[in-house]
Structure formats: structure tokens, C-alpha cells
Amino acid sequence: MKQIHPYSTFQEAIQSLDNGGSFFNLFSHSKDGVVSPAELGKVAGVSFDKQSLILFLVMSLTRLDNTSREKVLARLDVSLFKQFEKHQPVHMSIEQLAETGKPGMSATLVGTPKRIGSQESFGGMIMVPVIVGTVTSFTMIPMVNTYEVYELKSDYSEETVIVAHPKDQGSLPERKLRLGGVLTSLSQSEHVTHPDQVFLDIQYYMEEN
């Protein structure tokens, strides 16, 4: 999980993104007017996760006007623009996420996270892989064992959704944020109201005005 400080101008965005990538990215060059996946990955803090790359890009451009945003997108190289078209996240309200969210979707939403501190407060389970030698199996564990879990309540209805991130990544501030991540299945328990309920596995967040 990483905090994003969104760009405020086209010039700021392109100076950050057109950075040449890492030293081993021989085919990426800084200030050449083209933004490659390697260059975006350097800023986003990821290398091969295409969903995360595009999620970072979209969230970092949130504060730009439409013209500036389109100018940045026009600088993406062909492969990165194809990734953008394929993995562009859906911005959802809390109600939309609760009703139509599907596992595997990239999504962003706005709300104030309230931490859930114990299994007694939240009994959701997740499936994790267990590898023994060359054999991989899966087992169910309480989500709060490995995740910091929060709930987001709608300002317009009684709807509530769950968002979470790994415990080793600190804690979210409990104020209004824009959260971005991938929707992940939440296994059924007494606290899960729908068999297909999902939670947002947070990868990025930013302060929301």
C-alpha cells in the first residue's frame, strides 16, 4: 500500500513519469516524450503488476483537468496505452461496490475508513495458499490475522463495505480518502451477508478534499 500525491499540472506529471526507468531498462529514456511501462513502474513502485500500474496512473491524474489528463495519456507508449485500456479502474460509490463489485476488478472509491480491530468484530475469512514441497493447497484463515480491516459507510444509505490491506503496511488515517485496489472474494461467515461479497484489497490511497 502506497500513498499517492496526485499531480496538479501536466508539466509536473510528465516530468515525474518520463523518467527513464531503472538503470537496467535499456530501452527507456528520460525526457524523450514517451512514457513506458518501466518508467511508470518506477514511480508506482511495481514492476510487473499491470493492474497496479494503471491504478496508480489513473489515481495520480485525478486532480488534472481533462485536457491535461488527455495530454499525459497521449504520451503513453503503445503497450502501456493498451494496458490502460484493458485495466482502467472503475470508480464506484459504496452502494455500487456492494451491489455490483466482482472479484478481480480494479476499483476506486471514496470514504472514511473505520478500523475493525478483532475477529469478534469481523469474522470474514480469506483463502491463502499453503505450499508443501511441490504441492500447493489452500486453507481458510480469519482475515484479521493478516490484514488490517476497515469498514466504509455510505453517507447516503445504510450500506457498508469492507476494505483492507496487509498488516505489515502500516495503518490508514481515519479521514476522507480515495482508495484504490482490486476487489477480492470474502468467504462466507456469519458476518458476510452475501455469498459473493467482496472487499477492496487496497494498493494505493490519497487524501480527498
PDB file of C-alpha atoms in Angstrom:
ATOM      1  CA  MET A   1       0.000   0.000   0.000  1.00  0.00           C
ATOM      2  CA  LYS A   2       1.367   3.362  -1.041  1.00  0.00           C
ATOM      3  CA  GLN A   3       0.148   6.919  -0.621  1.00  0.00           C
ATOM      4  CA  ILE A   4      -0.273   8.860  -3.850  1.00  0.00           C
ATOM      5  CA  HIS A   5       0.348  12.591  -4.078  1.00  0.00           C
ATOM      6  CA  PRO A   6      -1.583  13.443  -7.262  1.00  0.00           C
ATOM      7  CA  TYR A   7      -0.140  15.677  -9.937  1.00  0.00           C
ATOM      8  CA  SER A   8      -1.534  19.195 -10.187  1.00  0.00           C
ATOM      9  CA  THR A   9      -0.243  20.125 -13.664  1.00  0.00           C
ATOM     10  CA  PHE A  10       0.635  18.400 -16.923  1.00  0.00           C
ATOM     11  CA  GLN A  11       4.246  19.531 -16.600  1.00  0.00           C
ATOM     12  CA  GLU A  12       4.567  18.060 -13.113  1.00  0.00           C
ATOM     13  CA  ALA A  13       3.102  14.761 -14.302  1.00  0.00           C
ATOM     14  CA  ILE A  14       5.279  14.370 -17.378  1.00  0.00           C
ATOM     15  CA  GLN A  15       8.483  15.321 -15.525  1.00  0.00           C
ATOM     16  CA  SER A  16       7.750  12.592 -12.991  1.00  0.00           C
ATOM     17  CA  LEU A  17       6.606   9.905 -15.422  1.00  0.00           C
ATOM     18  CA  ASP A  18       9.097  10.412 -18.294  1.00  0.00           C
ATOM     19  CA  ASN A  19      11.990   9.365 -16.054  1.00  0.00           C
ATOM     20  CA  GLY A  20      13.970   6.739 -17.992  1.00  0.00           C
ATOM     21  CA  GLY A  21      13.014   3.871 -15.676  1.00  0.00           C
ATOM     22  CA  SER A  22      15.623   1.959 -13.708  1.00  0.00           C
ATOM     23  CA  PHE A  23      19.243   1.578 -14.819  1.00  0.00           C
ATOM     24  CA  PHE A  24      18.559  -1.850 -16.330  1.00  0.00           C
ATOM     25  CA  ASN A  25      15.713  -0.576 -18.547  1.00  0.00           C
ATOM     26  CA  LEU A  26      17.896  -0.088 -21.601  1.00  0.00           C
ATOM     27  CA  PHE A  27      15.075   0.898 -23.943  1.00  0.00           C
ATOM     28  CA  SER A  28      13.538   3.614 -21.754  1.00  0.00           C
ATOM     29  CA  HIS A  29      14.945   7.126 -21.942  1.00  0.00           C
ATOM     30  CA  SER A  30      14.113  10.112 -19.789  1.00  0.00           C
ATOM     31  CA  LYS A  31      12.694  13.280 -21.345  1.00  0.00           C
ATOM     32  CA  ASP A  32      12.053  11.623 -24.710  1.00  0.00           C
ATOM     33  CA  GLY A  33       8.350  12.482 -24.682  1.00  0.00           C
ATOM     34  CA  VAL A  34       7.237   8.863 -24.257  1.00  0.00           C
ATOM     35  CA  VAL A  35       6.176   7.108 -21.045  1.00  0.00           C
ATOM     36  CA  SER A  36       6.922   3.371 -20.973  1.00  0.00           C
ATOM     37  CA  PRO A  37       5.697   0.688 -18.526  1.00  0.00           C
ATOM     38  CA  ALA A  38       9.158   0.669 -16.917  1.00  0.00           C
ATOM     39  CA  GLU A  39       9.012   4.416 -16.292  1.00  0.00           C
ATOM     40  CA  LEU A  40       5.515   4.243 -14.819  1.00  0.00           C
ATOM     41  CA  GLY A  41       6.566   1.255 -12.709  1.00  0.00           C
ATOM     42  CA  LYS A  42       9.463   3.221 -11.214  1.00  0.00           C
ATOM     43  CA  VAL A  43       7.075   5.863  -9.869  1.00  0.00           C
ATOM     44  CA  ALA A  44       4.288   3.430  -8.945  1.00  0.00           C
ATOM     45  CA  GLY A  45       6.631   1.126  -7.044  1.00  0.00           C
ATOM     46  CA  VAL A  46       5.694  -2.001  -9.022  1.00  0.00           C
ATOM     47  CA  SER A  47       7.257  -3.822 -11.943  1.00  0.00           C
ATOM     48  CA  PHE A  48       5.012  -6.488 -13.438  1.00  0.00           C
ATOM     49  CA  ASP A  49       1.537  -5.946 -11.962  1.00  0.00           C
ATOM     50  CA  LYS A  50      -0.309  -4.296 -14.843  1.00  0.00           C
ATOM     51  CA  GLN A  51      -3.448  -3.603 -12.830  1.00  0.00           C
ATOM     52  CA  SER A  52      -1.431  -1.777 -10.178  1.00  0.00           C
ATOM     53  CA  LEU A  53       0.436   0.266 -12.792  1.00  0.00           C
ATOM     54  CA  ILE A  54      -2.769   1.565 -14.331  1.00  0.00           C
ATOM     55  CA  LEU A  55      -4.423   2.058 -10.955  1.00  0.00           C
ATOM     56  CA  PHE A  56      -1.531   4.301  -9.890  1.00  0.00           C
ATOM     57  CA  LEU A  57      -1.636   6.204 -13.176  1.00  0.00           C
ATOM     58  CA  VAL A  58      -5.366   6.905 -13.017  1.00  0.00           C
ATOM     59  CA  MET A  59      -5.312   7.960  -9.362  1.00  0.00           C
ATOM     60  CA  SER A  60      -2.247  10.174  -9.813  1.00  0.00           C
ATOM     61  CA  LEU A  61      -4.011  12.077 -12.628  1.00  0.00           C
ATOM     62  CA  THR A  62      -7.248  12.617 -10.678  1.00  0.00           C
ATOM     63  CA  ARG A  63      -6.613  16.312  -9.974  1.00  0.00           C
ATOM     64  CA  LEU A  64      -5.741  17.251 -13.570  1.00  0.00           C
ATOM     65  CA  ASP A  65      -8.260  18.903 -15.862  1.00  0.00           C
ATOM     66  CA  ASN A  66      -9.452  16.821 -18.817  1.00  0.00           C
ATOM     67  CA  THR A  67      -7.124  18.492 -21.320  1.00  0.00           C
ATOM     68  CA  SER A  68      -4.011  17.915 -19.195  1.00  0.00           C
ATOM     69  CA  ARG A  69      -5.052  14.343 -18.463  1.00  0.00           C
ATOM     70  CA  GLU A  70      -5.518  13.580 -22.161  1.00  0.00           C
ATOM     71  CA  LYS A  71      -2.104  15.107 -22.916  1.00  0.00           C
ATOM     72  CA  VAL A  72      -0.484  12.735 -20.410  1.00  0.00           C
ATOM     73  CA  LEU A  73      -2.316   9.719 -21.831  1.00  0.00           C
ATOM     74  CA  ALA A  74      -1.145  10.713 -25.319  1.00  0.00           C
ATOM     75  CA  ARG A  75       2.462  10.278 -24.119  1.00  0.00           C
ATOM     76  CA  LEU A  76       1.985   6.610 -23.159  1.00  0.00           C
ATOM     77  CA  ASP A  77       3.771   4.175 -25.438  1.00  0.00           C
ATOM     78  CA  VAL A  78       1.665   1.679 -27.409  1.00  0.00           C
ATOM     79  CA  SER A  79       1.989  -1.199 -24.950  1.00  0.00           C
ATOM     80  CA  LEU A  80       1.222   0.982 -21.928  1.00  0.00           C
ATOM     81  CA  PHE A  81      -1.808   2.544 -23.588  1.00  0.00           C
ATOM     82  CA  LYS A  82      -3.159  -0.930 -24.339  1.00  0.00           C
ATOM     83  CA  GLN A  83      -2.729  -1.783 -20.652  1.00  0.00           C
ATOM     84  CA  PHE A  84      -4.559   1.418 -19.761  1.00  0.00           C
ATOM     85  CA  GLU A  85      -7.490   0.491 -21.994  1.00  0.00           C
ATOM     86  CA  LYS A  86      -7.652  -3.024 -20.548  1.00  0.00           C
ATOM     87  CA  HIS A  87      -7.122  -2.334 -16.842  1.00  0.00           C
ATOM     88  CA  GLN A  88      -8.615   1.123 -16.299  1.00  0.00           C
ATOM     89  CA  PRO A  89     -10.244   1.004 -12.838  1.00  0.00           C
ATOM     90  CA  VAL A  90     -13.917   1.681 -12.219  1.00  0.00           C
ATOM     91  CA  HIS A  91     -14.743   4.462  -9.775  1.00  0.00           C
ATOM     92  CA  MET A  92     -17.610   3.187  -7.646  1.00  0.00           C
ATOM     93  CA  SER A  93     -19.821   4.504  -4.905  1.00  0.00           C
ATOM     94  CA  ILE A  94     -20.086   2.410  -1.762  1.00  0.00           C
ATOM     95  CA  GLU A  95     -23.539   1.286  -2.910  1.00  0.00           C
ATOM     96  CA  GLN A  96     -22.249   0.262  -6.346  1.00  0.00           C
ATOM     97  CA  LEU A  97     -19.348  -1.702  -4.894  1.00  0.00           C
ATOM     98  CA  ALA A  98     -21.656  -3.559  -2.519  1.00  0.00           C
ATOM     99  CA  GLU A  99     -24.192  -4.387  -5.224  1.00  0.00           C
ATOM    100  CA  THR A 100     -22.142  -4.963  -8.381  1.00  0.00           C
ATOM    101  CA  GLY A 101     -18.495  -5.434  -7.356  1.00  0.00           C
ATOM    102  CA  LYS A 102     -16.889  -8.579  -8.787  1.00  0.00           C
ATOM    103  CA  PRO A 103     -13.614 -10.292  -7.809  1.00  0.00           C
ATOM    104  CA  GLY A 104     -10.678  -9.229  -9.954  1.00  0.00           C
ATOM    105  CA  MET A 105     -11.999  -5.754 -10.805  1.00  0.00           C
ATOM    106  CA  SER A 106      -9.768  -2.726 -10.306  1.00  0.00           C
ATOM    107  CA  ALA A 107     -11.757  -0.096  -8.456  1.00  0.00           C
ATOM    108  CA  THR A 108     -11.515   3.183  -6.606  1.00  0.00           C
ATOM    109  CA  LEU A 109     -13.911   4.600  -4.039  1.00  0.00           C
ATOM    110  CA  VAL A 110     -14.099   7.480  -1.601  1.00  0.00           C
ATOM    111  CA  GLY A 111     -14.921   7.222   2.079  1.00  0.00           C
ATOM    112  CA  THR A 112     -13.678   7.436   5.639  1.00  0.00           C
ATOM    113  CA  PRO A 113     -12.203   4.115   6.830  1.00  0.00           C
ATOM    114  CA  LYS A 114     -13.049   2.931  10.330  1.00  0.00           C
ATOM    115  CA  ARG A 115     -10.737   0.213  11.622  1.00  0.00           C
ATOM    116  CA  ILE A 116     -12.155  -3.139  12.724  1.00  0.00           C
ATOM    117  CA  GLY A 117      -9.824  -4.443  15.370  1.00  0.00           C
ATOM    118  CA  SER A 118     -10.696  -8.051  16.154  1.00  0.00           C
ATOM    119  CA  GLN A 119     -12.152 -11.298  14.867  1.00  0.00           C
ATOM    120  CA  GLU A 120     -15.056 -10.816  17.275  1.00  0.00           C
ATOM    121  CA  SER A 121     -15.925  -7.599  15.434  1.00  0.00           C
ATOM    122  CA  PHE A 122     -15.407  -9.087  11.987  1.00  0.00           C
ATOM    123  CA  GLY A 123     -15.452 -12.786  11.180  1.00  0.00           C
ATOM    124  CA  GLY A 124     -14.597 -12.720   7.478  1.00  0.00           C
ATOM    125  CA  MET A 125     -12.315 -15.438   6.122  1.00  0.00           C
ATOM    126  CA  ILE A 126      -9.881 -15.474   3.214  1.00  0.00           C
ATOM    127  CA  MET A 127      -8.280 -18.314   1.296  1.00  0.00           C
ATOM    128  CA  VAL A 128      -4.478 -18.494   1.342  1.00  0.00           C
ATOM    129  CA  PRO A 129      -2.086 -20.893  -0.433  1.00  0.00           C
ATOM    130  CA  VAL A 130      -0.102 -23.465   1.534  1.00  0.00           C
ATOM    131  CA  ILE A 131       2.947 -24.879  -0.277  1.00  0.00           C
ATOM    132  CA  VAL A 132       4.489 -28.162   0.845  1.00  0.00           C
ATOM    133  CA  GLY A 133       7.264 -29.295  -1.468  1.00  0.00           C
ATOM    134  CA  THR A 134       5.813 -29.193  -4.961  1.00  0.00           C
ATOM    135  CA  VAL A 135       2.206 -29.393  -3.793  1.00  0.00           C
ATOM    136  CA  THR A 136       0.085 -26.263  -3.365  1.00  0.00           C
ATOM    137  CA  SER A 137      -3.163 -26.408  -1.432  1.00  0.00           C
ATOM    138  CA  PHE A 138      -5.430 -23.751   0.056  1.00  0.00           C
ATOM    139  CA  THR A 139      -6.763 -23.148   3.526  1.00  0.00           C
ATOM    140  CA  MET A 140      -9.160 -20.671   5.127  1.00  0.00           C
ATOM    141  CA  ILE A 141      -7.912 -18.269   7.797  1.00  0.00           C
ATOM    142  CA  PRO A 142      -9.534 -15.321   9.598  1.00  0.00           C
ATOM    143  CA  MET A 143      -8.943 -12.200   7.550  1.00  0.00           C
ATOM    144  CA  VAL A 144      -7.911 -10.146  10.599  1.00  0.00           C
ATOM    145  CA  ASN A 145      -4.925 -12.477  11.123  1.00  0.00           C
ATOM    146  CA  THR A 146      -3.087 -10.998   8.163  1.00  0.00           C
ATOM    147  CA  TYR A 147      -4.992  -7.839   7.186  1.00  0.00           C
ATOM    148  CA  GLU A 148      -5.826  -4.511   8.749  1.00  0.00           C
ATOM    149  CA  VAL A 149      -9.558  -4.401   8.116  1.00  0.00           C
ATOM    150  CA  TYR A 150     -11.751  -1.307   7.867  1.00  0.00           C
ATOM    151  CA  GLU A 151     -15.359  -0.564   7.051  1.00  0.00           C
ATOM    152  CA  LEU A 152     -16.600   2.321   4.935  1.00  0.00           C
ATOM    153  CA  LYS A 153     -20.141   3.558   5.491  1.00  0.00           C
ATOM    154  CA  SER A 154     -22.130   5.426   2.882  1.00  0.00           C
ATOM    155  CA  ASP A 155     -23.209   9.000   3.605  1.00  0.00           C
ATOM    156  CA  TYR A 156     -26.408   8.379   1.647  1.00  0.00           C
ATOM    157  CA  SER A 157     -27.645   4.979   2.802  1.00  0.00           C
ATOM    158  CA  GLU A 158     -27.067   2.260   5.378  1.00  0.00           C
ATOM    159  CA  GLU A 159     -24.682   0.418   3.032  1.00  0.00           C
ATOM    160  CA  THR A 160     -21.253  -0.593   4.332  1.00  0.00           C
ATOM    161  CA  VAL A 161     -18.287  -2.145   2.518  1.00  0.00           C
ATOM    162  CA  ILE A 162     -15.048  -3.718   3.703  1.00  0.00           C
ATOM    163  CA  VAL A 163     -11.576  -2.537   2.674  1.00  0.00           C
ATOM    164  CA  ALA A 164      -8.266  -3.971   3.866  1.00  0.00           C
ATOM    165  CA  HIS A 165      -4.504  -4.078   3.420  1.00  0.00           C
ATOM    166  CA  PRO A 166      -1.715  -6.340   4.768  1.00  0.00           C
ATOM    167  CA  LYS A 167      -0.794  -5.653   8.397  1.00  0.00           C
ATOM    168  CA  ASP A 168       2.863  -5.002   7.619  1.00  0.00           C
ATOM    169  CA  GLN A 169       1.956  -1.885   5.620  1.00  0.00           C
ATOM    170  CA  GLY A 170       1.038   0.442   8.475  1.00  0.00           C
ATOM    171  CA  SER A 171      -2.434   1.876   9.037  1.00  0.00           C
ATOM    172  CA  LEU A 172      -4.743   4.165   7.114  1.00  0.00           C
ATOM    173  CA  PRO A 173      -5.641   7.563   8.567  1.00  0.00           C
ATOM    174  CA  GLU A 174      -9.304   7.598   9.574  1.00  0.00           C
ATOM    175  CA  ARG A 175     -10.333  10.574   7.461  1.00  0.00           C
ATOM    176  CA  LYS A 176     -11.788  11.024   3.997  1.00  0.00           C
ATOM    177  CA  LEU A 177      -9.637   9.163   1.459  1.00  0.00           C
ATOM    178  CA  ARG A 178      -9.723   7.941  -2.105  1.00  0.00           C
ATOM    179  CA  LEU A 179      -8.796   4.254  -2.050  1.00  0.00           C
ATOM    180  CA  GLY A 180      -7.693   2.141  -4.997  1.00  0.00           C
ATOM    181  CA  GLY A 181      -7.201  -1.598  -5.263  1.00  0.00           C
ATOM    182  CA  VAL A 182      -8.512  -4.901  -6.547  1.00  0.00           C
ATOM    183  CA  LEU A 183     -11.804  -6.444  -5.451  1.00  0.00           C
ATOM    184  CA  THR A 184     -11.231  -9.799  -3.759  1.00  0.00           C
ATOM    185  CA  SER A 185     -13.648 -12.520  -2.633  1.00  0.00           C
ATOM    186  CA  LEU A 186     -14.646 -12.521   1.008  1.00  0.00           C
ATOM    187  CA  SER A 187     -15.524 -16.035   2.091  1.00  0.00           C
ATOM    188  CA  GLN A 188     -18.831 -16.615   3.783  1.00  0.00           C
ATOM    189  CA  SER A 189     -19.198 -16.305   7.545  1.00  0.00           C
ATOM    190  CA  GLU A 190     -21.843 -15.085   9.940  1.00  0.00           C
ATOM    191  CA  HIS A 191     -20.750 -11.512   9.220  1.00  0.00           C
ATOM    192  CA  VAL A 192     -20.926 -11.892   5.424  1.00  0.00           C
ATOM    193  CA  THR A 193     -24.396 -11.017   4.197  1.00  0.00           C
ATOM    194  CA  HIS A 194     -23.940 -12.197   0.608  1.00  0.00           C
ATOM    195  CA  PRO A 195     -22.124 -15.341  -0.613  1.00  0.00           C
ATOM    196  CA  ASP A 196     -20.448 -13.291  -3.368  1.00  0.00           C
ATOM    197  CA  GLN A 197     -19.403 -10.381  -1.130  1.00  0.00           C
ATOM    198  CA  VAL A 198     -16.062  -8.770  -1.941  1.00  0.00           C
ATOM    199  CA  PHE A 199     -13.638  -6.451  -0.194  1.00  0.00           C
ATOM    200  CA  LEU A 200     -11.268  -3.880  -1.665  1.00  0.00           C
ATOM    201  CA  ASP A 201      -7.657  -5.033  -1.281  1.00  0.00           C
ATOM    202  CA  ILE A 202      -6.059  -1.592  -1.039  1.00  0.00           C
ATOM    203  CA  GLN A 203      -2.944  -0.868  -3.088  1.00  0.00           C
ATOM    204  CA  TYR A 204      -2.984   2.937  -3.120  1.00  0.00           C
ATOM    205  CA  TYR A 205      -4.647   5.753  -1.233  1.00  0.00           C
ATOM    206  CA  MET A 206      -4.701   9.529  -1.401  1.00  0.00           C
ATOM    207  CA  GLU A 207      -6.152  12.380   0.620  1.00  0.00           C
ATOM    208  CA  GLU A 208      -9.543  13.531  -0.612  1.00  0.00           C
ATOM    209  CA  ASN A 209     -10.689  17.141  -0.326  1.00  0.00           C
TER     210      ASN A 209
END
